[in-house]
Coordinates of C-alpha atoms and ligand atoms in Angstrom, one line a residue:
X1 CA 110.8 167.7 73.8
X2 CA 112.2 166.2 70.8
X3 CA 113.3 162.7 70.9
X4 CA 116.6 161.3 70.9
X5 CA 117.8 159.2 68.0
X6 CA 120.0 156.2 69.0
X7 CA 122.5 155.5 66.4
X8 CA 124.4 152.4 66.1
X9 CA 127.1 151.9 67.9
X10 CA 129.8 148.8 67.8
X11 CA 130.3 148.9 71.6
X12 CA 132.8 147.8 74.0
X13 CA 131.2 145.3 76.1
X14 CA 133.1 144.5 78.7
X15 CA 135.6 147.8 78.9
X16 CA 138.8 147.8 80.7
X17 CA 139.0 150.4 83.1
X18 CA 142.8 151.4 83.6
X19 CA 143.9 150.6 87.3
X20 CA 144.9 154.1 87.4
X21 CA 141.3 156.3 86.1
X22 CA 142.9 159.8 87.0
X23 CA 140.2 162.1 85.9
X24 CA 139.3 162.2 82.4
X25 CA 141.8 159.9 80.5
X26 CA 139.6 157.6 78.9
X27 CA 136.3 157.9 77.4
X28 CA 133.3 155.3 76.3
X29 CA 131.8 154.6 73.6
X30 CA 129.1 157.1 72.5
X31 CA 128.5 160.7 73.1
X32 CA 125.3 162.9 72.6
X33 CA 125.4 165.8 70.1
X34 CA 123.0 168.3 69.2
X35 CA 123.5 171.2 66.6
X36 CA 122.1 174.6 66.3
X37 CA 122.1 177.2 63.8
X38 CA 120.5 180.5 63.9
X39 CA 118.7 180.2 60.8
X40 CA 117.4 176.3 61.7
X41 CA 117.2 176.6 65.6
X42 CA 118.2 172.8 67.0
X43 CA 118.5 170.0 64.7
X44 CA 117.7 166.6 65.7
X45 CA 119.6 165.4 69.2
X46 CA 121.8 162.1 68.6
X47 CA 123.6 159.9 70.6
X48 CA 126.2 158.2 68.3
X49 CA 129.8 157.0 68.7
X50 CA 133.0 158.9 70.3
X51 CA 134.1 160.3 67.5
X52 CA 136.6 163.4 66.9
X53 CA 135.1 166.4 66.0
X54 CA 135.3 168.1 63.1
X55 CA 135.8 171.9 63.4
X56 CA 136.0 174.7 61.4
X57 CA 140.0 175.9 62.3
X58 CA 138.0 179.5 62.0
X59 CA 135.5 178.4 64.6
X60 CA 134.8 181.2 67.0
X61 CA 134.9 179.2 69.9
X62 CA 138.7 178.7 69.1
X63 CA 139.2 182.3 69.0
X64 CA 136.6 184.4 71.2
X65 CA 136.5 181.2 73.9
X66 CA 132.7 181.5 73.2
X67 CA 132.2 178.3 75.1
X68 CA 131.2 176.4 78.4
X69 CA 130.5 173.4 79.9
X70 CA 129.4 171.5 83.3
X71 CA 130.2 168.4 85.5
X72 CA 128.3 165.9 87.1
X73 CA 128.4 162.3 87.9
X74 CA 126.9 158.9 88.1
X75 CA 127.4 157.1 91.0
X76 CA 127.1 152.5 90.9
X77 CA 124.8 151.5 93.6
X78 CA 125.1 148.7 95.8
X79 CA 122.3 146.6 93.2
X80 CA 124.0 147.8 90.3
X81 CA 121.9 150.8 89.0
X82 CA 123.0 154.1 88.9
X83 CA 122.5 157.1 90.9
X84 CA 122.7 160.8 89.2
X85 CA 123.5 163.5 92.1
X86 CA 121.2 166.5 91.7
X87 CA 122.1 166.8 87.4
X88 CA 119.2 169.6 87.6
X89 CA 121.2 171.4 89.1
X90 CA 124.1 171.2 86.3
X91 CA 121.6 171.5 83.4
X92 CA 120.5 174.8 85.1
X93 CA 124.0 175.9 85.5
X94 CA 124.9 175.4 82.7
X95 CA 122.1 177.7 80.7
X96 CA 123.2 180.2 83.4
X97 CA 126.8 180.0 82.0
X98 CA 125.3 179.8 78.6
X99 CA 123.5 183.2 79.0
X100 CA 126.0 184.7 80.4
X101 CA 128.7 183.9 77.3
X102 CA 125.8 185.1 74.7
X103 CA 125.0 181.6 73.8
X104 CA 121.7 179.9 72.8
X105 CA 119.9 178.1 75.9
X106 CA 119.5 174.5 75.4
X107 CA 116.4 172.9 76.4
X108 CA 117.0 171.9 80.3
X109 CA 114.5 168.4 79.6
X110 CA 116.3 167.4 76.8
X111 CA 119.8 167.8 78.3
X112 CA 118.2 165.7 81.4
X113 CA 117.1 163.0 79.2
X114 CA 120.5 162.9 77.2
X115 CA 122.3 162.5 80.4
X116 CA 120.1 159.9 81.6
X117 CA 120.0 157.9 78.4
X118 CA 123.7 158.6 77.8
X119 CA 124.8 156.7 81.4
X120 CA 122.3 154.6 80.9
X121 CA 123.8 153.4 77.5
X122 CA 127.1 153.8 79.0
X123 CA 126.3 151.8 82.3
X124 CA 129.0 149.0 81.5
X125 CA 131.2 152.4 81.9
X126 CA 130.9 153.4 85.4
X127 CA 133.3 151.8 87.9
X128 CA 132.3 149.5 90.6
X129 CA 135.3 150.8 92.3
X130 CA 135.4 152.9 95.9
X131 CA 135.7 156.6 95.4
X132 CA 135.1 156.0 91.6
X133 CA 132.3 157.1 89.1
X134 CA 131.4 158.2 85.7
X135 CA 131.5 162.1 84.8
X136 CA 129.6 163.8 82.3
X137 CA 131.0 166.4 80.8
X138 CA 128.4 168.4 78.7
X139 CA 129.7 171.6 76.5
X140 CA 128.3 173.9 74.5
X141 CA 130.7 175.5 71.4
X142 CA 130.5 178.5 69.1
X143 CA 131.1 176.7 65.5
X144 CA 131.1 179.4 63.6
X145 CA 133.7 179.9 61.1
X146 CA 134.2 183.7 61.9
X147 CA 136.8 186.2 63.5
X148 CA 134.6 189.1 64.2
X149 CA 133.9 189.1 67.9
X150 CA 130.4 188.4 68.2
X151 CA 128.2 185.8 69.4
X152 CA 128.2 182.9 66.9
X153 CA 125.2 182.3 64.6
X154 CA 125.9 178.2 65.1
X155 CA 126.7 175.8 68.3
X156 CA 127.4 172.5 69.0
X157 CA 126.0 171.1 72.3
X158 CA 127.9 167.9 72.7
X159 CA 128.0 165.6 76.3
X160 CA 130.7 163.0 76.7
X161 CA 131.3 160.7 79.7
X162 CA 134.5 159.1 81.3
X163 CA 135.2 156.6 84.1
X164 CA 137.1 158.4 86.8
X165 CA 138.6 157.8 90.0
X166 CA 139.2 160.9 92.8
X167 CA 139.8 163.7 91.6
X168 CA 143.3 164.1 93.4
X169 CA 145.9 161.1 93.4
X170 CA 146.0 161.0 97.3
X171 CA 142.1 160.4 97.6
X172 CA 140.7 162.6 100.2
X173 CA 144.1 163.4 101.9
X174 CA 144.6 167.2 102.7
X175 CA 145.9 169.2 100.1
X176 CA 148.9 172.1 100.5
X177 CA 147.3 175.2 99.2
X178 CA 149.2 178.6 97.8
X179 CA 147.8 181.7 97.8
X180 CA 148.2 183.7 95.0
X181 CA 148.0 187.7 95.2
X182 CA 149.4 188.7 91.6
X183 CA 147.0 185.8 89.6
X184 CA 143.3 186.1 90.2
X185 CA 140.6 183.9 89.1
X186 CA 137.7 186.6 87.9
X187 CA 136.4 189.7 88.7
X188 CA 132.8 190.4 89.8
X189 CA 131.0 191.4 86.4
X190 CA 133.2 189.0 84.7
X191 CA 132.6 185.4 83.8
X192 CA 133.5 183.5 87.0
X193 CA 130.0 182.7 87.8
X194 CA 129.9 180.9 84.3
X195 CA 132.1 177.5 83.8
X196 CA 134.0 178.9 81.0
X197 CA 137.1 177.3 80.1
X198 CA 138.7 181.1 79.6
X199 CA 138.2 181.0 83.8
X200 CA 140.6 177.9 84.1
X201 CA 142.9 178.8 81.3
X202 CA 143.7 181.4 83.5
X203 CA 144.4 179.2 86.5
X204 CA 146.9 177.3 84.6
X205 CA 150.6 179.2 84.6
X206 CA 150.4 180.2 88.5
X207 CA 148.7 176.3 89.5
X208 CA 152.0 175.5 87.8
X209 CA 154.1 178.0 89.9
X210 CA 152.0 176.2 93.1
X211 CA 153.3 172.8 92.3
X212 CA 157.2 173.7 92.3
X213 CA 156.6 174.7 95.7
X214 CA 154.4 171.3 96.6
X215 CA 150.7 173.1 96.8
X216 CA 148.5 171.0 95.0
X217 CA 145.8 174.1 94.7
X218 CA 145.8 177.5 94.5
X219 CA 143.7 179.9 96.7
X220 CA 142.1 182.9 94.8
X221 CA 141.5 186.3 96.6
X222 CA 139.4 188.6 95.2
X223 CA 140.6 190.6 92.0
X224 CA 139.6 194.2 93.7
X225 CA 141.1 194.4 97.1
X226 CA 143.3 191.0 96.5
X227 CA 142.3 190.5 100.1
X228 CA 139.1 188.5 100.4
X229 CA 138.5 184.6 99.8
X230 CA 137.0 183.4 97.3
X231 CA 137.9 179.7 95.6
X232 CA 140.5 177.4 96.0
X233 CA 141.5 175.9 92.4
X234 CA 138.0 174.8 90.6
X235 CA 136.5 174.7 93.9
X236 CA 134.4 176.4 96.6
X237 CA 135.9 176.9 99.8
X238 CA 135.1 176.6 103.6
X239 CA 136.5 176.8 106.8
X240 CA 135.5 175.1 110.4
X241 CA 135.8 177.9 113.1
X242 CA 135.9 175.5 116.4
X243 CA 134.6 172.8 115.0
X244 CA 130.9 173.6 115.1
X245 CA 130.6 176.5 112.5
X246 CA 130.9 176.2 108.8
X247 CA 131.9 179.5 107.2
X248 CA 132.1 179.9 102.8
X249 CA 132.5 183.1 101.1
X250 CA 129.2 184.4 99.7
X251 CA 128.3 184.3 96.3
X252 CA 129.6 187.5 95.0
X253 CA 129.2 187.5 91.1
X254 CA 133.1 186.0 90.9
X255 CA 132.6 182.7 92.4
X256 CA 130.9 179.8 90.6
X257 CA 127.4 178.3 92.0
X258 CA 128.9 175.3 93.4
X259 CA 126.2 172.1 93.7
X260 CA 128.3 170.6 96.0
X261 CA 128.7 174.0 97.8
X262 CA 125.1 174.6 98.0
X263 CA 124.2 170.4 99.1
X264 CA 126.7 171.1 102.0
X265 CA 125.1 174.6 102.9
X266 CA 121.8 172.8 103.3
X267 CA 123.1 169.2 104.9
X268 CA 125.5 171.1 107.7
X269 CA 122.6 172.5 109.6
X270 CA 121.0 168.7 109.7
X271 CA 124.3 168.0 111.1
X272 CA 124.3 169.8 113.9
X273 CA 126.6 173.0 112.1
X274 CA 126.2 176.6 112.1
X275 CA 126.4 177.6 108.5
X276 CA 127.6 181.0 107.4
X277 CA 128.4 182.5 104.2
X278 CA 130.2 185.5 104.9
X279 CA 133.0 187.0 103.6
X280 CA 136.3 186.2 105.0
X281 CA 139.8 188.4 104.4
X282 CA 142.9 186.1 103.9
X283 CA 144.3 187.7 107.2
X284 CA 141.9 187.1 109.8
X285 CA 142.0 183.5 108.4
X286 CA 145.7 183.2 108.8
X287 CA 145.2 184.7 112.1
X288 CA 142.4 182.4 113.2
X289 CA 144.1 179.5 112.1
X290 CA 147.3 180.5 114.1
X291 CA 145.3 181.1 116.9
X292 CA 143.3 177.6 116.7
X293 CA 139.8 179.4 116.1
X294 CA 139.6 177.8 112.4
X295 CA 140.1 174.0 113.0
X296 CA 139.7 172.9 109.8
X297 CA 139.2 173.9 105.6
X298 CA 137.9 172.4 102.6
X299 CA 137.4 172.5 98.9
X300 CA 133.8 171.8 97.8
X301 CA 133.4 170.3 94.3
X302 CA 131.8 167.8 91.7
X303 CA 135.1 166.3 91.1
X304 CA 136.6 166.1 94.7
X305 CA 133.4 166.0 96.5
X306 CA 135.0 167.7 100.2
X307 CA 138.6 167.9 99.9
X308 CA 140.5 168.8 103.1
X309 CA 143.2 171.7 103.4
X310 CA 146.3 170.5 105.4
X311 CA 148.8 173.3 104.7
X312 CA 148.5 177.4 102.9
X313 CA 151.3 178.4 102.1
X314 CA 152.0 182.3 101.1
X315 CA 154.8 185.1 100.3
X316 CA 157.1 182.0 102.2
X317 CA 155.3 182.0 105.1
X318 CA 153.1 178.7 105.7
X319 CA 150.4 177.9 108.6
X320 CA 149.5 174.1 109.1
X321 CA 145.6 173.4 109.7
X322 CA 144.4 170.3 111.6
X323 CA 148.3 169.2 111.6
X324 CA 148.3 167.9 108.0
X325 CA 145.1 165.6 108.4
X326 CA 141.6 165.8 106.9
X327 CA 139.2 167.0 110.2
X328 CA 136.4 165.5 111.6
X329 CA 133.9 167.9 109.6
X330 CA 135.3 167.6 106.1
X331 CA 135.0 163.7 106.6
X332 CA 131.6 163.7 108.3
X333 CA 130.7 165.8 105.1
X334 CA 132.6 163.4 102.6
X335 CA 130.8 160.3 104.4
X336 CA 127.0 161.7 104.2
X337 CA 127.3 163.3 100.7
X338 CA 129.2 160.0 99.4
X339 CA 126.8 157.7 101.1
X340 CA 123.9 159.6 99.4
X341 CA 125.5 159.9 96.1
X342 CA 125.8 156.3 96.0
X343 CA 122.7 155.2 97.3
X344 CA 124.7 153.9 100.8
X345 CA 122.5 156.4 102.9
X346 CA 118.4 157.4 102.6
X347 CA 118.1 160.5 100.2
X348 CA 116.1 162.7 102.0
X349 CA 116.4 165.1 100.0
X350 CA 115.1 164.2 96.8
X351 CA 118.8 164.6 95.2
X352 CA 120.0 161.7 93.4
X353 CA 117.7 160.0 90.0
X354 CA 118.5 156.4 89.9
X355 CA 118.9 155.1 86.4
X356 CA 118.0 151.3 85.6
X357 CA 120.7 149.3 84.1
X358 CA 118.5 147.4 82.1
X359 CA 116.5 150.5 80.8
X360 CA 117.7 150.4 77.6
X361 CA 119.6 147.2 76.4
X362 CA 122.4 147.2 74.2
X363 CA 121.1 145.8 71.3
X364 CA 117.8 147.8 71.4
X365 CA 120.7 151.0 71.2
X366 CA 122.1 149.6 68.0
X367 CA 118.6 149.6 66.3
Ligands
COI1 C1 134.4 170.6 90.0 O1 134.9 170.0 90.9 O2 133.2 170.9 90.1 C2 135.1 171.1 88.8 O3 134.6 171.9 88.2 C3 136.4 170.4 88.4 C4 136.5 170.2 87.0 C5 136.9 171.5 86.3 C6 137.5 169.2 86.7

């Protein structure tokens, strides 16, 4: 694996972190960049200061949406070092995306160990703050200056990191979700297995259309029948049928290979849960939450963690779950993969890679 050259950096060293993070307002210091050309292959992997970048207006990325990117997070333990939550898992992801745009695979180690020395770095970054961490946002871009569609003969892999709080203003209150039938997400065969941003572009003008009517999400059917479940916003979804069962829509080829999805698919059963993944149409839902069989839903994501449904609304009808407050199952959820992802509960399994503080100092960086 080549190694990592530190430049220097004139740092921030004590930040302020806004009262309000939001997600992704503010950034730190340094990011990692590595660049890639056909010809050269990878050049040498930096980690430098934030800076702009500087792109070719012709850049095919800025035309073909040849582009992708991931999310994970570092998490401030109790004695002040950081946990990463199974960031494997992201760098794997996101080669998968990668492959699937036509873009070069970046080496999986390296990624690991720019994450790692990035937050490590960056540690002054990451909020001490309930609820609150530090996301890492790698991307990979088509540079190219070229209008053909193709794939691009050159990429820049870059990873940037930004203190956030939760992901939704209300914290893990339930959310009012719309269900769309004209808008869909992806089709199977298309790219919403990949995290490309062409797949939330398209989100955007009906997510819009869901807030005048109060729905903070929006739930996506399938694009074929228009009839089966398949995400909710940027998430995975699941519902509790009578409290004991757990039920997500399989992986289909449309739906995105959720971490979080797949940490509560193997901690439910610990829990005492059945777990299903099955495929679910949007009627027998409404139906069995009329009837009381579905008890409870919830988003699965990096960025919310579990965040409870309270209210679908669709073609003016709507249908109250749980009456408008976040279950028992979402929070028993919320608490076990918080409490791991911050180092509050034992890690049994093997998720989270604790990064020392004082790994690299501050002054050994600006070498
Ligand atoms: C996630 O929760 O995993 C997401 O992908 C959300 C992100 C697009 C902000």
């Amino acid at each position: 694996m080549t190694a990592i050259r530190i430049e220097p950096v004139v740092e921030n060293l004590s930040p302020q972190l806004s009262d309000e993070l939001g997600f992704g307002r503010q950034f730190t210091d340094r990011m990692f960049m590595h660049r890639y050309s056909e010809h050269e292959g990878w050049g040498e992997p930096t980690i430098g200061a934030y800076q702009s970048l500087v792109v070719d207006p012709a850049a095919a990325a800025l035309h073909c949406g040849q582009m992708v990117f991931d999310g994970t997070k570092a998490y401030r333990r109790s004695d002040g070092d950081l946990n990463l939550f199974r960031a494997e898992q992201n760098c794997r992801r996101f080669n998968r995306s990668a492959e699937r745009m036509g873009m070069p695979e970046v080496d999986e180690n390296l990624h690991f160990e720019a994450i790692k020395t990035l937050v490590s770095l960056e540690h002054r970054w990451v909020p001490d703050v309930e609820d609150a961490s530090l996301y890492i946002r790698p991307v990979l871009i088509a540079t190219e200056p070229v209008l053909e569609v193709r794939a691009s003969r050159e990429y820049l892999h870059y990873i940037i990191v930004s203190p956030v709080g939760p992901y939704f203003a209300d914290g893990f209150n339930p959310i009012a979700v719309y269900v769309s039938h004209d808008h869909v997400r992806a089709v199977r065969g298309g790219t919403g297995e990949a995290k490309t941003p062409g797949n939330y572009a398209a989100s955007i003008a009906i997510s819009e259309s869901a807030r005048e009517q109060q729905c903070q999400q929006v739930l996506w059917l399938d694009a074929l029948e228009r009839r089966y479940i398949d995400e909710v916003g940027a998430m995975n979804i699941a519902f509790v049928y009578g409290d004991r069962e757990i039920r997500t829509p399989p992986l289909s080829g449309a739906i995105l290979h959720g971490v979080t999805r797949d940490s509560v698919i193997r901690l439910a059963p610990d829990l005492g849960y059945t777990m299903n993944e099955s495929r679910m149409s949007i009627d027998e839902v409404w139906r069995d939450i009329e009837n009381g069989t579905i008890t409870e839903a919830f988003g699965m994501g990096t960025a919310a963690v579990i965040a409870p449904v309270g209210r679908l609304v669709m073609q003016g009808r709507e249908v109250t779950l749980n009456n408008h407050q976040s279950g028992p199952v979402a929070r028993e959820l919320y608490n076990v993969l918080t409490g791991i992802q911050y180092g509050r509960r034992e890690d049994s399994y093997g998720w989270t890679t604790r990064v020392a503080t004082n790994q690299i100092s501050s002054s050994a960086a600006a070498d």
